[in-house]
C-alpha cells in the first residue's frame, strides 16, 4: 500500500509542478526578437567590448533596437557588417579595414636598456618604475599587456617588442587601449609605409636611446612626392589619405625609422 | 524574548554553523564562482533567495503531504523535485518581471538547482523539526552565511591573483588550502550560541 502511495504522491507532485510550469511558461513568455540571435551569430564573439557595449549580446540587442551601428563591431569586419545590414535591412557604408600596428622598433639590442626588470610581467607595472626598463620613454616595453588582452591571439612577443600578425588582427583596438605607452595605433591595412617611432625628444637624445629613432630631420618630407609627411613634435608622421605608398621616404631615412611593408613583402 | 531567539538563531546559522565552513554543503559553487567578488556576491544573493523560498515550499510538502501519508522516506526525492521546479519557476518569473535582476543572476540561477546547500537546508529543517517560521529563517540565514563565505573567499582569491605562489600550488591547490584555513577560523565560533 505504501508503495502505491509513494508512487501516487510523487506522480501527483510531478504532474502539479509540470502543469504549473507549463502555465507559467505561457504566462511569463517573453517575446524575443529572433533578429537578436541572428545578429549575434555574425559578430566576433570575443566579448572584447571594443564597440562600447557590455558584450556581444548587449551589442546585438542594441543593433536590433537601432541604437548601435551595424558596422560597430570591428572584429566582425566588413563581411560581418554586411551580414548584419542584411538582417536589419539597411545599407552599410563600406569601411576600410583597420589593423593594429606597433609604432616602435626598439627591440632588445636596438633600444638602450635602463635596467634589468625582473618584476611582475606587466607593461603597466614596469612603466611606473623609474620610467620603464628601456631608456626611451616612448618605446614598447615588451612585457605583453597587449598580448594578454588580445582575444584573437594576433600578438606575440619577440625580442622585447610586440609583433602583430596583420592577417589575424581584427582591428578591435583592445591592445591600443591597454598599451601604457600608446605605441600601438589602428591604421588602414592598405597603408604600407609608416614611421615606426614616436619619440618626441630632441634628435641627440632620441639617437642616444635607440638606433632606429626618428630624429625629425625632415629628409622624408623633402623627398615625398605627394606631400603626405609632416614633422611635428620631433618625429615624422604620414597622412594615410595622401600617401601613395611609393616607399621613397623609407629608402632615404638615415635612421631606418620608416618601414615599407610592401618592400619587406617583396624581400620575403 | 522571541526577537532575542531569532537574533541568536541568526548568529548560529551565519557564523557558528556556516553552511560552507562547518557543514561543508554547497562547496561546488563556493569554489567555482568565487574568483571575482562581484559575481560571488550575485551568486550568494541568488542562493539566499532560492534557499528561503525552497525552505518554505519543502516545509509545506513535508508537513502537509509526506508526514500525514507516512512517507518520510521520500524526503530527498520529493525535495529535489520541489527545488528543481521552483528554480525553474523563479527563473521564468524573473525573466518576465525583472529582466535586470534576471541578467544579474544570469547563469547562477539554474546552477542553484544542483546546489546541495539548498537540499541540505530542506533536510536540516525536517531533521531539527523546525516550524514554518524557523524553517524559512534557517533558509534565509543559511543563505546569508553562504553569501558571507563566498564573498570572503572571492576577496582572498582576488588578492591571490597577484601574489607569488609556488608553481605546484597555483590554481586549485592554494584555493583549497585557503578554504581549509577559513573553515578552521570559523571553527573558533563553535559553541558561541
Tab-separated table of C-alpha atoms in Angstrom:
chain	number	residue	atom	x	y	z
A	1	UNK	CA	0.000	0.000	0.000
A	2	UNK	CA	2.873	2.353	0.900
A	3	UNK	CA	4.460	1.746	-2.480
A	4	UNK	CA	1.238	2.789	-4.119
A	5	UNK	CA	1.071	5.974	-2.016
A	6	UNK	CA	4.695	6.775	-2.771
A	7	UNK	CA	4.190	6.446	-6.498
A	8	UNK	CA	0.951	8.369	-6.391
A	9	UNK	CA	2.375	11.241	-4.343
A	10	UNK	CA	5.490	11.612	-6.465
A	11	UNK	CA	3.467	11.312	-9.655
A	12	UNK	CA	0.950	13.865	-8.417
A	13	UNK	CA	3.678	16.278	-7.318
A	14	UNK	CA	5.397	15.916	-10.668
A	15	UNK	CA	2.134	16.430	-12.511
A	16	UNK	CA	1.212	19.521	-10.475
A	17	UNK	CA	4.642	21.076	-10.932
A	18	UNK	CA	4.635	20.174	-14.605
A	19	UNK	CA	1.266	21.813	-15.190
A	20	UNK	CA	2.234	24.836	-13.106
A	21	UNK	CA	5.449	25.296	-15.062
A	22	UNK	CA	3.612	24.832	-18.323
A	23	UNK	CA	1.115	27.506	-17.312
A	24	UNK	CA	3.910	29.763	-16.063
A	25	UNK	CA	5.839	29.232	-19.275
A	26	UNK	CA	2.905	30.584	-21.260
A	27	UNK	CA	2.015	33.309	-18.812
A	28	UNK	CA	5.558	34.600	-18.414
A	29	UNK	CA	6.679	34.070	-22.001
A	30	UNK	CA	8.998	36.854	-23.073
A	31	UNK	CA	8.940	37.753	-26.701
A	32	UNK	CA	12.452	37.816	-28.031
A	33	UNK	CA	13.322	39.288	-31.365
A	34	UNK	CA	14.803	36.459	-33.413
A	35	UNK	CA	16.965	39.024	-35.192
A	36	UNK	CA	18.993	39.440	-31.988
A	37	UNK	CA	20.296	35.890	-32.130
A	38	UNK	CA	20.919	36.143	-35.864
A	39	UNK	CA	22.904	39.378	-35.428
A	40	UNK	CA	24.738	37.764	-32.523
A	41	UNK	CA	25.971	34.981	-34.804
A	42	UNK	CA	27.555	37.483	-37.207
A	43	UNK	CA	29.704	39.108	-34.513
A	44	UNK	CA	33.273	38.417	-33.493
A	45	UNK	CA	32.116	36.593	-30.390
A	46	UNK	CA	35.075	37.544	-28.229
A	47	UNK	CA	33.162	39.914	-25.906
A	48	UNK	CA	36.067	42.323	-26.387
A	49	UNK	CA	33.949	45.369	-25.594
A	50	UNK	CA	35.521	47.492	-28.329
A	51	UNK	CA	32.038	48.510	-29.513
A	52	UNK	CA	31.372	50.147	-26.148
A	53	UNK	CA	28.693	47.689	-25.039
A	54	UNK	CA	28.934	45.164	-22.239
A	55	UNK	CA	29.454	42.279	-24.613
A	56	UNK	CA	28.380	40.718	-27.875
A	57	UNK	CA	24.845	40.021	-26.608
A	58	UNK	CA	24.375	43.600	-25.474
A	59	UNK	CA	25.688	44.906	-28.789
A	60	UNK	CA	23.364	42.619	-30.777
A	61	UNK	CA	20.395	43.890	-28.768
A	62	UNK	CA	21.463	47.490	-29.336
A	63	UNK	CA	21.746	46.890	-33.077
A	64	UNK	CA	18.251	45.458	-33.282
A	65	UNK	CA	16.917	48.361	-31.225
A	66	UNK	CA	18.629	50.696	-33.668
A	67	UNK	CA	20.945	52.206	-31.056
A	68	UNK	CA	24.169	50.808	-32.466
A	69	UNK	CA	25.528	50.973	-35.978
A	70	UNK	CA	25.554	47.773	-37.997
A	71	UNK	CA	29.286	48.158	-38.636
A	72	UNK	CA	30.027	48.881	-34.979
A	73	UNK	CA	31.693	45.517	-34.418
A	74	UNK	CA	35.279	45.855	-35.616
A	75	UNK	CA	36.198	42.172	-35.166
A	76	UNK	CA	33.293	41.095	-37.380
A	77	UNK	CA	34.830	43.166	-40.164
A	78	UNK	CA	33.223	44.239	-43.392
A	79	UNK	CA	31.774	40.802	-44.006
A	80	UNK	CA	30.036	40.780	-40.638
A	81	UNK	CA	28.759	44.327	-41.097
A	82	UNK	CA	27.259	43.368	-44.434
A	83	UNK	CA	25.577	40.288	-42.967
A	84	UNK	CA	24.146	42.350	-40.115
A	85	UNK	CA	22.989	45.052	-42.514
A	86	UNK	CA	21.182	42.372	-44.495
A	87	UNK	CA	19.398	41.109	-41.369
A	88	UNK	CA	18.438	44.645	-40.398
A	89	UNK	CA	17.556	45.599	-43.975
A	90	UNK	CA	19.770	48.683	-44.118
A	91	UNK	CA	22.640	49.787	-46.308
A	92	UNK	CA	26.118	49.901	-44.896
A	93	UNK	CA	28.874	52.204	-45.961
A	94	UNK	CA	31.998	50.295	-46.892
A	95	UNK	CA	34.524	50.856	-44.160
A	96	UNK	CA	38.230	50.472	-44.597
A	97	UNK	CA	39.703	47.528	-42.720
A	98	UNK	CA	41.863	48.720	-39.832
A	99	UNK	CA	44.718	46.789	-38.282
A	100	UNK	CA	46.737	47.499	-35.169
A	101	UNK	CA	50.365	48.431	-35.746
A	102	UNK	CA	53.228	48.846	-33.326
A	103	UNK	CA	54.972	52.140	-33.970
A	104	UNK	CA	58.261	51.199	-32.358
A	105	UNK	CA	61.312	49.257	-33.472
A	106	UNK	CA	63.039	49.337	-30.111
A	107	UNK	CA	63.766	45.634	-29.815
A	108	UNK	CA	66.376	44.331	-27.392
A	109	UNK	CA	69.741	45.498	-28.648
A	110	UNK	CA	68.226	48.309	-30.728
A	111	UNK	CA	66.864	50.437	-27.903
A	112	UNK	CA	69.081	51.020	-24.885
A	113	UNK	CA	68.169	49.303	-21.667
A	114	UNK	CA	67.833	51.360	-18.499
A	115	UNK	CA	67.794	48.457	-16.031
A	116	UNK	CA	67.037	44.750	-15.899
A	117	UNK	CA	63.415	44.319	-14.952
A	118	UNK	CA	62.537	41.144	-13.078
A	119	UNK	CA	59.181	42.045	-11.554
A	120	UNK	CA	55.562	41.254	-12.289
A	121	UNK	CA	55.184	40.694	-16.041
A	122	UNK	CA	53.099	43.704	-16.928
A	123	UNK	CA	53.940	46.733	-19.039
A	124	UNK	CA	51.695	48.910	-16.893
A	125	UNK	CA	53.632	47.969	-13.746
A	126	UNK	CA	57.062	48.258	-15.377
A	127	UNK	CA	56.191	51.635	-16.923
A	128	UNK	CA	55.701	53.055	-13.440
A	129	UNK	CA	59.181	52.095	-12.211
A	130	UNK	CA	61.802	54.757	-12.974
A	131	UNK	CA	60.348	55.439	-16.409
A	132	UNK	CA	60.360	51.840	-17.622
A	133	UNK	CA	63.072	49.297	-18.369
A	134	UNK	CA	64.098	50.935	-21.657
A	135	UNK	CA	65.865	54.284	-21.885
A	136	UNK	CA	63.379	55.556	-24.466
A	137	UNK	CA	60.245	56.720	-22.687
A	138	UNK	CA	58.136	56.200	-25.802
A	139	UNK	CA	59.235	52.641	-26.553
A	140	UNK	CA	57.282	49.415	-26.450
A	141	UNK	CA	58.036	47.880	-23.050
A	142	UNK	CA	57.627	44.381	-24.397
A	143	UNK	CA	56.059	42.619	-21.417
A	144	UNK	CA	52.923	41.725	-23.327
A	145	UNK	CA	49.960	43.661	-21.857
A	146	UNK	CA	48.608	43.851	-25.401
A	147	UNK	CA	49.148	40.137	-25.941
A	148	UNK	CA	47.311	39.304	-22.724
A	149	UNK	CA	44.317	41.410	-23.776
A	150	UNK	CA	44.113	40.255	-27.424
A	151	UNK	CA	41.102	37.982	-27.802
A	152	UNK	CA	42.243	36.677	-31.168
A	153	UNK	CA	45.834	35.608	-30.445
A	154	UNK	CA	47.181	38.019	-33.041
A	155	UNK	CA	50.028	39.349	-30.906
A	156	UNK	CA	53.250	37.657	-29.876
A	157	UNK	CA	56.360	38.952	-28.178
A	158	UNK	CA	59.684	38.898	-29.969
A	159	UNK	CA	62.995	40.336	-28.759
A	160	UNK	CA	61.255	42.665	-26.328
A	161	UNK	CA	58.766	44.016	-28.871
A	162	UNK	CA	55.208	43.023	-29.585
A	163	UNK	CA	54.617	41.752	-33.092
A	164	UNK	CA	51.105	41.835	-34.535
A	165	UNK	CA	50.014	39.345	-37.161
A	166	UNK	CA	48.021	41.538	-39.544
A	167	UNK	CA	46.192	38.594	-41.094
A	168	UNK	CA	44.818	37.589	-37.705
A	169	UNK	CA	44.244	41.116	-36.315
A	170	UNK	CA	40.585	42.184	-36.433
A	171	UNK	CA	41.200	45.813	-35.555
A	172	UNK	CA	39.137	45.814	-32.350
A	173	UNK	CA	41.570	48.214	-30.671
A	174	UNK	CA	41.754	46.418	-27.329
A	175	UNK	CA	45.561	46.435	-27.491
A	176	UNK	CA	45.557	50.173	-28.256
A	177	UNK	CA	43.550	50.810	-25.116
A	178	UNK	CA	45.746	48.595	-22.950
A	179	UNK	CA	49.176	49.832	-24.032
A	180	UNK	CA	50.525	52.114	-21.279
A	181	UNK	CA	52.867	53.737	-23.820
A	182	UNK	CA	50.268	54.344	-26.540
A	183	UNK	CA	52.670	52.877	-29.045
A	184	UNK	CA	50.041	50.827	-30.894
A	185	UNK	CA	47.798	52.596	-33.410
A	186	UNK	CA	44.952	51.486	-35.636
A	187	UNK	CA	45.897	52.145	-39.258
A	188	UNK	CA	44.250	51.204	-42.559
A	189	UNK	CA	45.530	47.827	-43.759
A	190	UNK	CA	46.188	49.323	-47.189
A	191	UNK	CA	48.685	51.797	-45.699
A	192	UNK	CA	52.029	50.097	-46.301
A	193	UNK	CA	54.535	52.771	-45.265
A	194	UNK	CA	54.761	54.100	-41.739
A	195	UNK	CA	57.089	55.901	-39.355
A	196	UNK	CA	57.797	53.368	-36.661
A	197	UNK	CA	58.810	55.787	-33.944
A	198	UNK	CA	57.000	58.251	-31.698
A	199	UNK	CA	59.962	59.678	-29.817
A	200	UNK	CA	59.465	63.423	-29.448
A	201	UNK	CA	62.771	64.115	-27.719
A	202	UNK	CA	65.426	66.235	-29.418
A	203	UNK	CA	67.462	64.486	-32.096
A	204	UNK	CA	70.536	63.820	-29.985
A	205	UNK	CA	68.612	62.333	-27.105
A	206	UNK	CA	66.454	60.234	-29.418
A	207	UNK	CA	69.522	58.942	-31.227
A	208	UNK	CA	71.229	58.121	-27.933
A	209	UNK	CA	68.464	55.852	-26.661
A	210	UNK	CA	67.615	53.998	-29.871
A	211	UNK	CA	69.332	53.132	-33.134
A	212	UNK	CA	66.096	53.356	-35.104
A	213	UNK	CA	64.638	56.500	-33.536
A	214	UNK	CA	63.108	59.182	-35.752
A	215	UNK	CA	65.206	62.301	-35.204
A	216	UNK	CA	62.829	64.612	-37.026
A	217	UNK	CA	65.372	65.605	-39.710
A	218	UNK	CA	62.691	66.093	-42.367
A	219	UNK	CA	64.528	64.287	-45.134
A	220	UNK	CA	61.466	62.150	-45.781
A	221	UNK	CA	59.266	65.230	-46.087
A	222	UNK	CA	61.586	66.750	-48.676
A	223	UNK	CA	61.578	63.574	-50.753
A	224	UNK	CA	57.851	62.844	-50.548
A	225	UNK	CA	56.203	63.289	-53.975
A	226	UNK	CA	52.688	63.652	-52.531
A	227	UNK	CA	53.262	65.970	-49.520
A	228	UNK	CA	51.943	63.317	-47.181
A	229	UNK	CA	54.574	63.758	-44.468
A	230	UNK	CA	54.625	66.283	-41.658
A	231	UNK	CA	57.240	66.596	-38.927
A	232	UNK	CA	55.753	67.607	-35.617
A	233	UNK	CA	56.954	67.251	-32.023
A	234	UNK	CA	60.250	65.861	-33.219
A	235	UNK	CA	59.015	62.943	-35.253
A	236	UNK	CA	57.624	62.465	-38.745
A	237	UNK	CA	54.184	61.192	-39.474
A	238	UNK	CA	52.496	60.053	-42.671
A	239	UNK	CA	48.964	61.009	-43.623
A	240	UNK	CA	47.316	57.818	-44.959
A	241	UNK	CA	44.867	59.950	-47.007
A	242	UNK	CA	47.648	61.440	-49.105
A	243	UNK	CA	50.244	58.672	-49.045
A	244	UNK	CA	50.670	56.769	-52.301
A	245	UNK	CA	52.808	54.008	-50.743
A	246	UNK	CA	55.775	54.767	-53.024
A	247	UNK	CA	58.245	53.974	-50.246
A	248	UNK	CA	60.685	56.754	-51.131
A	249	UNK	CA	60.742	58.053	-47.561
A	250	UNK	CA	61.720	54.651	-46.229
A	251	UNK	CA	64.693	54.473	-48.568
A	252	UNK	CA	66.018	57.937	-47.696
A	253	UNK	CA	65.555	57.771	-43.918
A	254	UNK	CA	69.014	57.884	-42.314
A	255	UNK	CA	67.841	56.053	-39.213
A	256	UNK	CA	65.694	53.334	-40.795
A	257	UNK	CA	62.827	54.674	-38.719
A	258	UNK	CA	60.371	54.295	-41.605
A	259	UNK	CA	59.214	50.872	-42.631
A	260	UNK	CA	57.852	49.943	-46.052
A	261	UNK	CA	55.764	46.811	-45.701
A	262	UNK	CA	55.447	46.223	-49.453
A	263	UNK	CA	59.281	46.225	-49.716
A	264	UNK	CA	59.622	43.710	-46.923
A	265	UNK	CA	56.887	41.623	-48.578
A	266	UNK	CA	58.987	41.568	-51.756
A	267	UNK	CA	62.059	40.561	-49.768
A	268	UNK	CA	60.231	37.574	-48.475
B	1	UNK	CA	12.294	37.240	24.059
B	2	UNK	CA	11.275	35.863	20.719
B	3	UNK	CA	13.312	38.534	18.942
B	4	UNK	CA	16.315	37.587	21.021
B	5	UNK	CA	15.933	33.967	19.937
B	6	UNK	CA	15.833	34.977	16.284
B	7	UNK	CA	18.969	37.047	16.705
B	8	UNK	CA	20.765	34.122	18.310
B	9	UNK	CA	19.471	31.879	15.545
B	10	UNK	CA	20.924	34.327	13.021
B	11	UNK	CA	24.357	34.215	14.641
B	12	UNK	CA	24.129	30.446	14.872
B	13	UNK	CA	23.264	29.999	11.168
B	14	UNK	CA	25.598	32.599	9.729
B	15	UNK	CA	28.697	32.181	11.856
B	16	UNK	CA	28.641	29.148	14.128
B	17	UNK	CA	27.093	26.650	11.755
B	18	UNK	CA	28.034	28.257	8.475
B	19	UNK	CA	26.835	26.113	5.592
B	20	UNK	CA	30.193	26.028	3.905
B	21	UNK	CA	32.710	26.266	6.706
B	22	UNK	CA	31.180	23.934	9.221
B	23	UNK	CA	28.592	21.880	7.351
B	24	UNK	CA	30.566	21.669	4.091
B	25	UNK	CA	27.465	21.978	1.935
B	26	UNK	CA	27.481	23.901	-1.345
B	27	UNK	CA	31.226	23.658	-1.848
B	28	UNK	CA	30.934	23.369	-5.633
B	29	UNK	CA	29.713	26.918	-6.343
B	30	UNK	CA	31.846	28.120	-3.425
B	31	UNK	CA	34.971	27.070	-5.309
B	32	UNK	CA	33.598	27.519	-8.803
B	33	UNK	CA	32.315	31.083	-8.814
B	34	UNK	CA	34.475	32.731	-6.191
B	35	UNK	CA	37.142	34.201	-8.435
B	36	UNK	CA	35.551	37.675	-8.536
B	37	UNK	CA	33.830	39.485	-5.695
B	38	UNK	CA	31.093	40.842	-7.939
B	39	UNK	CA	29.955	37.507	-9.356
B	40	UNK	CA	30.410	35.844	-5.981
B	41	UNK	CA	28.024	38.310	-4.365
B	42	UNK	CA	25.467	37.795	-7.170
B	43	UNK	CA	25.692	34.064	-6.628
B	44	UNK	CA	25.341	34.490	-2.875
B	45	UNK	CA	22.221	36.615	-3.264
B	46	UNK	CA	20.700	34.119	-5.712
B	47	UNK	CA	21.366	31.235	-3.323
B	48	UNK	CA	19.889	33.139	-0.383
B	49	UNK	CA	16.786	33.856	-2.419
B	50	UNK	CA	16.289	30.259	-3.530
B	51	UNK	CA	17.111	28.757	-0.128
B	52	UNK	CA	14.496	30.925	1.572
B	53	UNK	CA	11.738	30.038	-0.846
B	54	UNK	CA	12.783	26.380	-1.052
B	55	UNK	CA	12.589	26.131	2.762
B	56	UNK	CA	9.033	27.430	2.648
B	57	UNK	CA	7.872	25.023	-0.044
B	58	UNK	CA	9.671	21.942	1.233
B	59	UNK	CA	8.232	22.586	4.698
B	60	UNK	CA	4.747	22.692	3.181
B	61	UNK	CA	5.287	19.497	1.178
B	62	UNK	CA	6.776	17.745	4.165
B	63	UNK	CA	4.176	18.757	6.733
B	64	UNK	CA	1.067	18.540	4.620
B	65	UNK	CA	1.883	15.648	2.286
B	66	UNK	CA	4.718	13.429	3.416
B	67	UNK	CA	4.077	13.264	7.171
B	68	UNK	CA	0.298	12.618	7.037
B	69	UNK	CA	0.792	9.849	4.468
B	70	UNK	CA	3.689	8.368	6.434
B	71	UNK	CA	6.092	8.805	3.550
B	72	UNK	CA	9.050	10.317	5.406
B	73	UNK	CA	11.484	8.125	3.429
B	74	UNK	CA	10.537	10.067	0.268
B	75	UNK	CA	12.010	13.312	1.645
B	76	UNK	CA	15.044	13.550	-0.616
B	77	UNK	CA	13.395	12.657	-3.890
B	78	UNK	CA	10.395	14.920	-3.392
B	79	UNK	CA	12.549	17.820	-2.156
B	80	UNK	CA	14.693	17.572	-5.281
B	81	UNK	CA	11.542	17.693	-7.374
B	82	UNK	CA	10.252	20.728	-5.481
B	83	UNK	CA	13.574	22.599	-5.695
B	84	UNK	CA	14.074	21.931	-9.405
B	85	UNK	CA	10.544	23.042	-10.294
B	86	UNK	CA	10.820	26.057	-8.018
B	87	UNK	CA	14.085	27.296	-9.502
B	88	UNK	CA	12.677	26.883	-12.985
B	89	UNK	CA	9.588	28.843	-11.995
B	90	UNK	CA	11.607	31.613	-10.365
B	91	UNK	CA	13.723	31.899	-13.485
B	92	UNK	CA	10.646	32.329	-15.693
B	93	UNK	CA	9.090	34.778	-13.269
B	94	UNK	CA	12.230	36.919	-13.053
B	95	UNK	CA	12.723	36.897	-16.788
B	96	UNK	CA	9.281	38.406	-17.197
B	97	UNK	CA	9.009	40.703	-14.211
B	98	UNK	CA	12.559	41.878	-13.621
B	99	UNK	CA	14.890	41.438	-16.596
B	100	UNK	CA	17.664	43.392	-14.891
B	101	UNK	CA	17.726	41.076	-11.868
B	102	UNK	CA	17.453	38.103	-14.227
B	103	UNK	CA	20.504	39.294	-16.140
B	104	UNK	CA	22.408	39.978	-12.927
B	105	UNK	CA	21.791	36.452	-11.632
B	106	UNK	CA	22.344	35.027	-15.106
B	107	UNK	CA	23.676	31.518	-15.280
B	108	UNK	CA	23.811	31.165	-11.492
B	109	UNK	CA	20.093	30.719	-11.121
B	110	UNK	CA	19.820	27.370	-12.975
B	111	UNK	CA	23.097	26.284	-11.355
B	112	UNK	CA	21.470	26.543	-7.943
B	113	UNK	CA	19.186	23.603	-8.782
B	114	UNK	CA	22.130	21.335	-8.165
B	115	UNK	CA	23.460	23.210	-5.137
B	116	UNK	CA	23.407	20.798	-2.229
B	117	UNK	CA	23.111	23.633	0.289
B	118	UNK	CA	19.514	24.096	-0.879
B	119	UNK	CA	18.663	20.430	-0.448
B	120	UNK	CA	20.699	20.477	2.759
B	121	UNK	CA	18.639	23.249	4.304
B	122	UNK	CA	15.414	21.408	3.462
B	123	UNK	CA	16.620	18.182	5.061
B	124	UNK	CA	18.004	20.004	8.101
B	125	UNK	CA	14.657	21.730	8.633
B	126	UNK	CA	12.979	18.338	8.811
B	127	UNK	CA	15.695	16.788	10.959
B	128	UNK	CA	15.576	19.610	13.513
B	129	UNK	CA	11.761	19.673	13.406
B	130	UNK	CA	11.647	23.449	12.812
B	131	UNK	CA	8.276	25.154	12.499
B	132	UNK	CA	7.380	27.196	9.419
B	133	UNK	CA	8.934	30.442	10.668
B	134	UNK	CA	12.188	28.833	11.722
B	135	UNK	CA	12.406	26.812	8.500
B	136	UNK	CA	12.187	29.947	6.404
B	137	UNK	CA	14.598	31.784	8.701
B	138	UNK	CA	17.020	28.867	8.536
B	139	UNK	CA	16.923	29.058	4.746
B	140	UNK	CA	17.388	32.812	4.679
B	141	UNK	CA	20.146	32.973	7.314
B	142	UNK	CA	21.869	29.923	5.857
B	143	UNK	CA	21.918	31.716	2.510
B	144	UNK	CA	23.370	34.824	4.145
B	145	UNK	CA	26.051	32.590	5.662
B	146	UNK	CA	26.790	31.270	2.194
B	147	UNK	CA	26.933	34.839	0.863
B	148	UNK	CA	29.385	35.810	3.613
B	149	UNK	CA	31.590	32.790	2.943
B	150	UNK	CA	31.701	33.162	-0.828
B	151	UNK	CA	32.295	36.932	-0.670
B	152	UNK	CA	35.175	36.487	1.807
B	153	UNK	CA	36.646	33.745	-0.346
B	154	UNK	CA	36.390	35.851	-3.509
B	155	UNK	CA	38.171	38.724	-1.750
B	156	UNK	CA	41.012	36.426	-0.747
B	157	UNK	CA	41.231	34.905	-4.225
B	158	UNK	CA	41.419	38.318	-5.877
B	159	UNK	CA	44.487	39.057	-3.793
B	160	UNK	CA	45.966	35.636	-4.531
B	161	UNK	CA	45.865	36.543	-8.234
B	162	UNK	CA	48.772	38.944	-7.928
B	163	UNK	CA	50.832	37.209	-5.273
B	164	UNK	CA	53.779	34.951	-5.873
B	165	UNK	CA	52.669	31.356	-5.407
B	166	UNK	CA	54.926	28.333	-5.940
B	167	UNK	CA	54.217	26.685	-9.284
B	168	UNK	CA	52.829	23.484	-7.791
B	169	UNK	CA	50.396	25.389	-5.562
B	170	UNK	CA	48.899	27.617	-8.260
B	171	UNK	CA	45.173	27.433	-9.010
B	172	UNK	CA	43.097	24.927	-7.100
B	173	UNK	CA	45.650	23.722	-4.521
B	174	UNK	CA	46.053	27.177	-2.995
B	175	UNK	CA	42.290	27.734	-3.172
B	176	UNK	CA	41.580	24.537	-1.277
B	177	UNK	CA	44.216	25.346	1.338
B	178	UNK	CA	42.677	28.812	1.739
B	179	UNK	CA	39.205	27.318	2.122
B	180	UNK	CA	40.532	24.887	4.743
B	181	UNK	CA	42.172	27.682	6.745
B	182	UNK	CA	38.991	29.763	6.602
B	183	UNK	CA	36.990	26.762	7.816
B	184	UNK	CA	39.453	26.364	10.698
B	185	UNK	CA	38.964	30.008	11.623
B	186	UNK	CA	35.197	29.580	11.607
B	187	UNK	CA	35.562	26.522	13.863
B	188	UNK	CA	36.569	29.021	16.522
B	189	UNK	CA	32.992	30.274	16.675
B	190	UNK	CA	31.677	26.833	17.650
B	191	UNK	CA	29.859	26.930	20.946
B	192	UNK	CA	29.201	30.665	20.748
B	193	UNK	CA	25.442	30.121	20.794
